Structures are given as structure tokens and as C-alpha cells.
Amino acid sequence: MKVLVTGAAGFVGRNLVENLKNIRDGKNRTRPAVHIEEIYAYDRDNSLEELDRFCSDCDFVFHLAGVNRPTDPAEFKTGNFGFAGTLLDMLRAHDNKAPVMLSSSQQATLAGRFGTSEYGISKRDGEELFFNYGEETGVPVYVYRFPNLAGKWVRPNYNSAVGTFCNNIARDLPVQINDPCVELEVLFIDDLIEEMYDAVEGRPHRCEYPIAGEVVNGVEYDGLTPCPDENGRYCYAPVTHKATLGRIVQLLETFHDQPQTLVMPQIAPGSFEKKLYSMYLSYLPKEKTAFDLKMHCDSRGSFTELLKTADHGQFSVNISRPGTTKGQHWHNSKWEFFIVVAGHGLIQERKIGTDEIREFEVNGERLQAVHMLPGYAHNIINLSDTENLVTLMWANEIFDSTHPDTFCETV
């Protein structure tokens, strides 16, 4: 399959092209039915002659090019309607029956606050152009009305509030919110890419857009929300998230503070938090990509907290100098894993109130996780005379200096 992507240098286009390359080159094998032979990336730096050549040879078209922030409103019609007509005319001239996908916008519904949007009007005109082309030629046409798009490579201070917030907070710049209660529907780029793969496979998610106030299957629609319909005229990406501006900024500030607090918040698979955190990290400047950790050092070596989690304890690294012993304490309910990753050592554990000692000889050549049992005094001894002993440690709870549950006791 040869795929044409217009607007290839834009946010969606760039992500799509790079991910199509992963399929083409066999790096992404999650879509075995999709075979990419060639990717024709078209943007404003290309010539119309090149576009004509691409249109003569492609097997699928992603039309992502458009205008959303012109200096002159008249450019909306030129960019969102005029160029679409040029593209379809070229396909028609070559009698190319390749399926075509159109990137439109929620604003094309002209519902609610979008009722007078010149951008929305130009997008709706573009939609009708594609629908008419499909009726005329019998070509499959997939028209998507996207909500707020987010993800890596979104241009900040342009047309994405989430991108602007990520950029500014990552760089310690101020953010301005007039109403923190305003709710956004957000479509992350990775979820959009998956839907685009579905479209290439000929099985997009279809929908209709009921007018505001219309009730379908007991649900009252607002004119902006897609109603799933397998025979629908439109298409949509089924995985989106809703969050208020206040919540988004609150989360981003938590992510910003993580190098100081070391606390990683709860991040469920597929959650808004997980996707937003990934997006935020893509905006970090070089000087914030690495950060120092506080090492607690003494004559025996060092102990450093690495990461704390909201509900799964914390990770630390312990470095013991040759011949030293560390630990010599016990816990009532706290438990830990010790994993020696370098060096040669001995872990000892003794049940409180008994003389029973359990010993585990450990080294970095054979990784083992050793439980530090509640109610057992424990230590770790570096058996080497020359090498440091490096131990990764996990505790089931974050250390609380006001209730440490740690009591000195020699094994």
C-alpha cells in the first residue's frame, strides 16, 4: 500500500508519518493486515507537480492539511476548501479510487459556541466536498470531526491549551486560566493513530451528529458529541477524555514537582493521567531532563531514595563500601525487597526473640530478590575487600519520619 499524507509536517501529520514508517519498516507488528510500501509526505514545501504524482500512485489518502490560524479569515476558505478541491480534482483526473480520509473539526458542527465560527464553516464546506466526491466516484470517504488534540509535538501557544500548559509549566512559565471549571474533551495522538490504522484497514468507527437536544436511545445530545452508528456518515475516534482546565493544570504541576517530591502519582493503564504525563515529558528542556538525587552518605557508603509511588511504596539504592555492614533494624509491618545488582554480599535475617538466623549470599552475577520479613532484624554485609556492594531496594510504603516503623536491632 502507498499512502499519501497531506499536512505531513503538522502535528497530526508528523506523528502519523513516523508511525506509518514503523509499520513499513517492520518495527510495529500490531497491524499485520497493514502493509506499507511507500509514504508520500506532502506539505507546503512540496510542489503541486509532486502532489499530482502522489495522487496518481497512492492507495490511501490522509488529508490533514488545513488552515486554523490565518492572518486573514479569507484564508480559511482557501486552505480548508480550495486545497481540498485541488486534491480531489487530481485524484479524479487519475481515476484513482483510493479511500480518502478528511481531518475536520468539532467546530464544523456549528453547534453551541461554534455557531458563527468561520473556521467551522470552512471545515463544513470541506466535508461536503468530500461527501460529494464519494457519492460521485463511489470512493470510501472517512470524515472525522476531531475535538481538542493533544500529545507529543503539539505546538504550544498556538491552538492547543494543553500544549501551552505543558510547555509553560515544564519551563517554569506562568499559565493563565480564566475559568478552571471549563471542561475540554481531549483526543490524544496515540489514540488517534490507532483509529487511523482502523481506517486504513477499512473498518473505521462510524457515527452521526444528532442536533442539540435530540434524544437517541435515551441519551440527549448536544450537537458536538458523536453518536455511534455503524452506518453513520461520519467517523470518530472512540477513545477520548474529558477534564477541566483546573484539573489539567493541577496534574501538570504535580508532574513538574516530581523531581523534588520523588512521588509518582497513580497512573492507571490507558488513563488521562498516563497520557498527559507522557505529553508533559516531551516538553522538558534539556536542563530538566536529568535531575540530581539526594544521597545520604557516611563512612559506610550511601543511601538514596529513587522513586516514591502514591500506593506502591518506594524504590531506593544502597551502596555499601567494602567490608561494611548496613541495616541492623527490624519493622512491625513494613516489608522490603533487597536486590543486589553489583558486588558480593551477605544478607542476614533473625526473627525477633529467637536465635534463628537466615542467611543469603548474594551477588550481581545472579540477581535475586530477597524479602526483608516483618518482625525480622536484618542487615546486609559487603563481603568484598575491594568492590562496592550496590543494592536496589523496594519498600511497600513511603518512609514516614513521624512513624518510621524502624527499630534498631543487631542481627
JSON list of C-alpha atoms in Angstrom, two decimals, residues 15-141:
[
{"chain": "A", "resi": 15, "resn": "ASN", "atom": "CA", "xyz": [3.02, 11.69, 14.21]},
{"chain": "A", "resi": 16, "resn": "LEU", "atom": "CA", "xyz": [1.19, 9.72, 11.54]},
{"chain": "A", "resi": 17, "resn": "VAL", "atom": "CA", "xyz": [4.13, 9.63, 9.11]},
{"chain": "A", "resi": 18, "resn": "GLU", "atom": "CA", "xyz": [6.58, 8.47, 11.76]},
{"chain": "A", "resi": 19, "resn": "ASN", "atom": "CA", "xyz": [4.21, 5.73, 12.89]},
{"chain": "A", "resi": 20, "resn": "LEU", "atom": "CA", "xyz": [3.50, 4.61, 9.34]},
{"chain": "A", "resi": 21, "resn": "LYS", "atom": "CA", "xyz": [7.27, 4.26, 8.94]},
{"chain": "A", "resi": 22, "resn": "ASN", "atom": "CA", "xyz": [7.28, 1.92, 11.94]},
{"chain": "A", "resi": 23, "resn": "ILE", "atom": "CA", "xyz": [4.77, -0.32, 10.18]},
{"chain": "A", "resi": 24, "resn": "ARG", "atom": "CA", "xyz": [6.57, -0.04, 6.84]},
{"chain": "A", "resi": 25, "resn": "ASP", "atom": "CA", "xyz": [9.90, -1.00, 8.40]},
{"chain": "A", "resi": 26, "resn": "GLY", "atom": "CA", "xyz": [8.51, -3.89, 10.47]},
{"chain": "A", "resi": 27, "resn": "LYS", "atom": "CA", "xyz": [9.10, -2.15, 13.82]},
{"chain": "A", "resi": 28, "resn": "ASN", "atom": "CA", "xyz": [5.39, -2.13, 14.65]},
{"chain": "A", "resi": 29, "resn": "ARG", "atom": "CA", "xyz": [3.81, -5.53, 14.12]},
{"chain": "A", "resi": 30, "resn": "THR", "atom": "CA", "xyz": [0.48, -4.86, 15.84]},
{"chain": "A", "resi": 31, "resn": "ARG", "atom": "CA", "xyz": [-1.27, -4.35, 12.50]},
{"chain": "A", "resi": 32, "resn": "PRO", "atom": "CA", "xyz": [-0.41, -7.40, 10.39]},
{"chain": "A", "resi": 33, "resn": "ALA", "atom": "CA", "xyz": [-3.13, -6.56, 7.86]},
{"chain": "A", "resi": 34, "resn": "VAL", "atom": "CA", "xyz": [-1.47, -3.23, 7.00]},
{"chain": "A", "resi": 35, "resn": "HIS", "atom": "CA", "xyz": [1.41, -3.40, 4.54]},
{"chain": "A", "resi": 36, "resn": "ILE", "atom": "CA", "xyz": [3.05, -0.04, 3.80]},
{"chain": "A", "resi": 37, "resn": "GLU", "atom": "CA", "xyz": [5.21, 0.10, 0.69]},
{"chain": "A", "resi": 38, "resn": "GLU", "atom": "CA", "xyz": [5.58, 3.85, 0.25]},
{"chain": "A", "resi": 39, "resn": "ILE", "atom": "CA", "xyz": [4.71, 7.01, 2.22]},
{"chain": "A", "resi": 40, "resn": "TYR", "atom": "CA", "xyz": [4.12, 10.17, 0.21]},
{"chain": "A", "resi": 41, "resn": "ALA", "atom": "CA", "xyz": [4.54, 13.04, 2.68]},
{"chain": "A", "resi": 42, "resn": "TYR", "atom": "CA", "xyz": [3.15, 16.27, 1.24]},
{"chain": "A", "resi": 43, "resn": "ASP", "atom": "CA", "xyz": [3.32, 19.69, 2.85]},
{"chain": "A", "resi": 44, "resn": "ARG", "atom": "CA", "xyz": [3.58, 23.33, 1.82]},
{"chain": "A", "resi": 45, "resn": "ASP", "atom": "CA", "xyz": [7.22, 22.91, 0.79]},
{"chain": "A", "resi": 46, "resn": "ASN", "atom": "CA", "xyz": [6.22, 20.41, -1.88]},
{"chain": "A", "resi": 47, "resn": "SER", "atom": "CA", "xyz": [5.08, 21.39, -5.35]},
{"chain": "A", "resi": 48, "resn": "LEU", "atom": "CA", "xyz": [1.69, 20.75, -6.93]},
{"chain": "A", "resi": 49, "resn": "GLU", "atom": "CA", "xyz": [3.53, 18.65, -9.52]},
{"chain": "A", "resi": 50, "resn": "GLU", "atom": "CA", "xyz": [4.66, 16.37, -6.72]},
{"chain": "A", "resi": 51, "resn": "LEU", "atom": "CA", "xyz": [1.14, 16.22, -5.33]},
{"chain": "A", "resi": 52, "resn": "ASP", "atom": "CA", "xyz": [-0.16, 15.25, -8.76]},
{"chain": "A", "resi": 53, "resn": "ARG", "atom": "CA", "xyz": [2.38, 12.44, -8.96]},
{"chain": "A", "resi": 54, "resn": "PHE", "atom": "CA", "xyz": [1.43, 11.23, -5.50]},
{"chain": "A", "resi": 55, "resn": "CYS", "atom": "CA", "xyz": [-2.26, 11.30, -6.43]},
{"chain": "A", "resi": 56, "resn": "SER", "atom": "CA", "xyz": [-1.60, 9.17, -9.48]},
{"chain": "A", "resi": 57, "resn": "ASP", "atom": "CA", "xyz": [0.02, 6.41, -7.45]},
{"chain": "A", "resi": 58, "resn": "CYS", "atom": "CA", "xyz": [-1.39, 6.31, -3.90]},
{"chain": "A", "resi": 59, "resn": "ASP", "atom": "CA", "xyz": [-3.69, 3.66, -2.44]},
{"chain": "A", "resi": 60, "resn": "PHE", "atom": "CA", "xyz": [-4.95, 5.65, 0.55]},
{"chain": "A", "resi": 61, "resn": "VAL", "atom": "CA", "xyz": [-5.15, 9.38, 1.30]},
{"chain": "A", "resi": 62, "resn": "PHE", "atom": "CA", "xyz": [-4.95, 11.08, 4.69]},
{"chain": "A", "resi": 63, "resn": "HIS", "atom": "CA", "xyz": [-5.93, 14.69, 4.07]},
{"chain": "A", "resi": 64, "resn": "LEU", "atom": "CA", "xyz": [-4.67, 16.51, 7.16]},
{"chain": "A", "resi": 65, "resn": "ALA", "atom": "CA", "xyz": [-3.65, 19.83, 5.59]},
{"chain": "A", "resi": 66, "resn": "GLY", "atom": "CA", "xyz": [-5.66, 22.84, 6.64]},
{"chain": "A", "resi": 67, "resn": "VAL", "atom": "CA", "xyz": [-5.63, 26.39, 7.97]},
{"chain": "A", "resi": 68, "resn": "ASN", "atom": "CA", "xyz": [-6.65, 27.18, 11.54]},
{"chain": "A", "resi": 69, "resn": "ARG", "atom": "CA", "xyz": [-4.83, 30.40, 12.50]},
{"chain": "A", "resi": 70, "resn": "PRO", "atom": "CA", "xyz": [-4.72, 32.64, 9.40]},
{"chain": "A", "resi": 71, "resn": "THR", "atom": "CA", "xyz": [-3.82, 36.31, 9.34]},
{"chain": "A", "resi": 72, "resn": "ASP", "atom": "CA", "xyz": [-6.81, 36.86, 7.04]},
{"chain": "A", "resi": 73, "resn": "PRO", "atom": "CA", "xyz": [-10.09, 34.95, 7.65]},
{"chain": "A", "resi": 74, "resn": "ALA", "atom": "CA", "xyz": [-10.43, 34.53, 3.89]},
{"chain": "A", "resi": 75, "resn": "GLU", "atom": "CA", "xyz": [-7.58, 32.02, 4.12]},
{"chain": "A", "resi": 76, "resn": "PHE", "atom": "CA", "xyz": [-9.95, 29.61, 5.89]},
{"chain": "A", "resi": 77, "resn": "LYS", "atom": "CA", "xyz": [-11.85, 29.02, 2.65]},
{"chain": "A", "resi": 78, "resn": "THR", "atom": "CA", "xyz": [-8.69, 28.81, 0.57]},
{"chain": "A", "resi": 79, "resn": "GLY", "atom": "CA", "xyz": [-6.91, 26.39, 2.89]},
{"chain": "A", "resi": 80, "resn": "ASN", "atom": "CA", "xyz": [-9.81, 24.26, 4.11]},
{"chain": "A", "resi": 81, "resn": "PHE", "atom": "CA", "xyz": [-11.94, 24.21, 0.97]},
{"chain": "A", "resi": 82, "resn": "GLY", "atom": "CA", "xyz": [-9.88, 25.32, -2.01]},
{"chain": "A", "resi": 83, "resn": "PHE", "atom": "CA", "xyz": [-6.93, 22.99, -1.48]},
{"chain": "A", "resi": 84, "resn": "ALA", "atom": "CA", "xyz": [-9.26, 20.08, -0.71]},
{"chain": "A", "resi": 85, "resn": "GLY", "atom": "CA", "xyz": [-10.86, 20.65, -4.11]},
{"chain": "A", "resi": 86, "resn": "THR", "atom": "CA", "xyz": [-7.44, 20.65, -5.78]},
{"chain": "A", "resi": 87, "resn": "LEU", "atom": "CA", "xyz": [-6.56, 17.34, -4.13]},
{"chain": "A", "resi": 88, "resn": "LEU", "atom": "CA", "xyz": [-9.83, 15.67, -5.13]},
{"chain": "A", "resi": 89, "resn": "ASP", "atom": "CA", "xyz": [-9.57, 17.01, -8.69]},
{"chain": "A", "resi": 90, "resn": "MET", "atom": "CA", "xyz": [-6.14, 15.41, -9.04]},
{"chain": "A", "resi": 91, "resn": "LEU", "atom": "CA", "xyz": [-7.41, 12.08, -7.74]},
{"chain": "A", "resi": 92, "resn": "ARG", "atom": "CA", "xyz": [-10.38, 12.32, -10.09]},
{"chain": "A", "resi": 93, "resn": "ALA", "atom": "CA", "xyz": [-8.17, 13.14, -13.07]},
{"chain": "A", "resi": 94, "resn": "HIS", "atom": "CA", "xyz": [-6.15, 9.98, -12.48]},
{"chain": "A", "resi": 95, "resn": "ASP", "atom": "CA", "xyz": [-9.31, 7.93, -11.85]},
{"chain": "A", "resi": 96, "resn": "ASN", "atom": "CA", "xyz": [-7.72, 6.95, -8.53]},
{"chain": "A", "resi": 97, "resn": "LYS", "atom": "CA", "xyz": [-10.25, 5.11, -6.35]},
{"chain": "A", "resi": 98, "resn": "ALA", "atom": "CA", "xyz": [-8.12, 5.24, -3.21]},
{"chain": "A", "resi": 99, "resn": "PRO", "atom": "CA", "xyz": [-10.12, 5.75, 0.02]},
{"chain": "A", "resi": 100, "resn": "VAL", "atom": "CA", "xyz": [-9.79, 9.28, 1.38]},
{"chain": "A", "resi": 101, "resn": "MET", "atom": "CA", "xyz": [-9.79, 10.45, 4.99]},
{"chain": "A", "resi": 102, "resn": "LEU", "atom": "CA", "xyz": [-10.54, 14.07, 5.91]},
{"chain": "A", "resi": 103, "resn": "SER", "atom": "CA", "xyz": [-9.38, 15.71, 9.13]},
{"chain": "A", "resi": 104, "resn": "SER", "atom": "CA", "xyz": [-12.21, 18.03, 10.15]},
{"chain": "A", "resi": 105, "resn": "SER", "atom": "CA", "xyz": [-13.12, 19.61, 13.47]},
{"chain": "A", "resi": 106, "resn": "GLN", "atom": "CA", "xyz": [-15.86, 19.67, 16.10]},
{"chain": "A", "resi": 107, "resn": "GLN", "atom": "CA", "xyz": [-16.31, 23.27, 15.04]},
{"chain": "A", "resi": 108, "resn": "ALA", "atom": "CA", "xyz": [-17.81, 22.03, 11.76]},
{"chain": "A", "resi": 109, "resn": "THR", "atom": "CA", "xyz": [-20.92, 21.06, 13.74]},
{"chain": "A", "resi": 110, "resn": "LEU", "atom": "CA", "xyz": [-21.60, 24.79, 14.12]},
{"chain": "A", "resi": 111, "resn": "ALA", "atom": "CA", "xyz": [-23.19, 23.85, 17.44]},
{"chain": "A", "resi": 112, "resn": "GLY", "atom": "CA", "xyz": [-23.12, 25.90, 20.63]},
{"chain": "A", "resi": 113, "resn": "ARG", "atom": "CA", "xyz": [-20.29, 28.42, 20.75]},
{"chain": "A", "resi": 114, "resn": "PHE", "atom": "CA", "xyz": [-19.15, 27.34, 17.27]},
{"chain": "A", "resi": 115, "resn": "GLY", "atom": "CA", "xyz": [-22.32, 28.64, 15.58]},
{"chain": "A", "resi": 116, "resn": "THR", "atom": "CA", "xyz": [-20.56, 31.60, 13.95]},
{"chain": "A", "resi": 117, "resn": "SER", "atom": "CA", "xyz": [-17.10, 30.09, 13.52]},
{"chain": "A", "resi": 118, "resn": "GLU", "atom": "CA", "xyz": [-15.61, 30.97, 10.12]},
{"chain": "A", "resi": 119, "resn": "TYR", "atom": "CA", "xyz": [-13.18, 28.13, 10.66]},
{"chain": "A", "resi": 120, "resn": "GLY", "atom": "CA", "xyz": [-16.08, 25.77, 11.34]},
{"chain": "A", "resi": 121, "resn": "ILE", "atom": "CA", "xyz": [-17.93, 26.95, 8.25]},
{"chain": "A", "resi": 122, "resn": "SER", "atom": "CA", "xyz": [-14.85, 26.35, 6.07]},
{"chain": "A", "resi": 123, "resn": "LYS", "atom": "CA", "xyz": [-14.43, 22.89, 7.59]},
{"chain": "A", "resi": 124, "resn": "ARG", "atom": "CA", "xyz": [-18.08, 22.01, 6.97]},
{"chain": "A", "resi": 125, "resn": "ASP", "atom": "CA", "xyz": [-17.76, 23.14, 3.35]},
{"chain": "A", "resi": 126, "resn": "GLY", "atom": "CA", "xyz": [-14.72, 20.89, 3.03]},
{"chain": "A", "resi": 127, "resn": "GLU", "atom": "CA", "xyz": [-16.70, 17.98, 4.46]},
{"chain": "A", "resi": 128, "resn": "GLU", "atom": "CA", "xyz": [-19.44, 18.39, 1.88]},
{"chain": "A", "resi": 129, "resn": "LEU", "atom": "CA", "xyz": [-16.83, 18.49, -0.85]},
{"chain": "A", "resi": 130, "resn": "PHE", "atom": "CA", "xyz": [-15.56, 15.08, 0.27]},
{"chain": "A", "resi": 131, "resn": "PHE", "atom": "CA", "xyz": [-19.03, 13.60, 0.68]},
{"chain": "A", "resi": 132, "resn": "ASN", "atom": "CA", "xyz": [-19.98, 14.74, -2.82]},
{"chain": "A", "resi": 133, "resn": "TYR", "atom": "CA", "xyz": [-16.75, 13.25, -4.17]},
{"chain": "A", "resi": 134, "resn": "GLY", "atom": "CA", "xyz": [-17.60, 9.93, -2.52]},
{"chain": "A", "resi": 135, "resn": "GLU", "atom": "CA", "xyz": [-21.12, 9.90, -3.97]},
{"chain": "A", "resi": 136, "resn": "GLU", "atom": "CA", "xyz": [-19.81, 10.79, -7.43]},
{"chain": "A", "resi": 137, "resn": "THR", "atom": "CA", "xyz": [-16.96, 8.27, -7.57]},
{"chain": "A", "resi": 138, "resn": "GLY", "atom": "CA", "xyz": [-18.04, 5.51, -5.18]},
{"chain": "A", "resi": 139, "resn": "VAL", "atom": "CA", "xyz": [-14.77, 6.00, -3.27]},
{"chain": "A", "resi": 140, "resn": "PRO", "atom": "CA", "xyz": [-14.88, 5.32, 0.51]},
{"chain": "A", "resi": 141, "resn": "VAL", "atom": "CA", "xyz": [-14.77, 8.65, 2.35]}
]
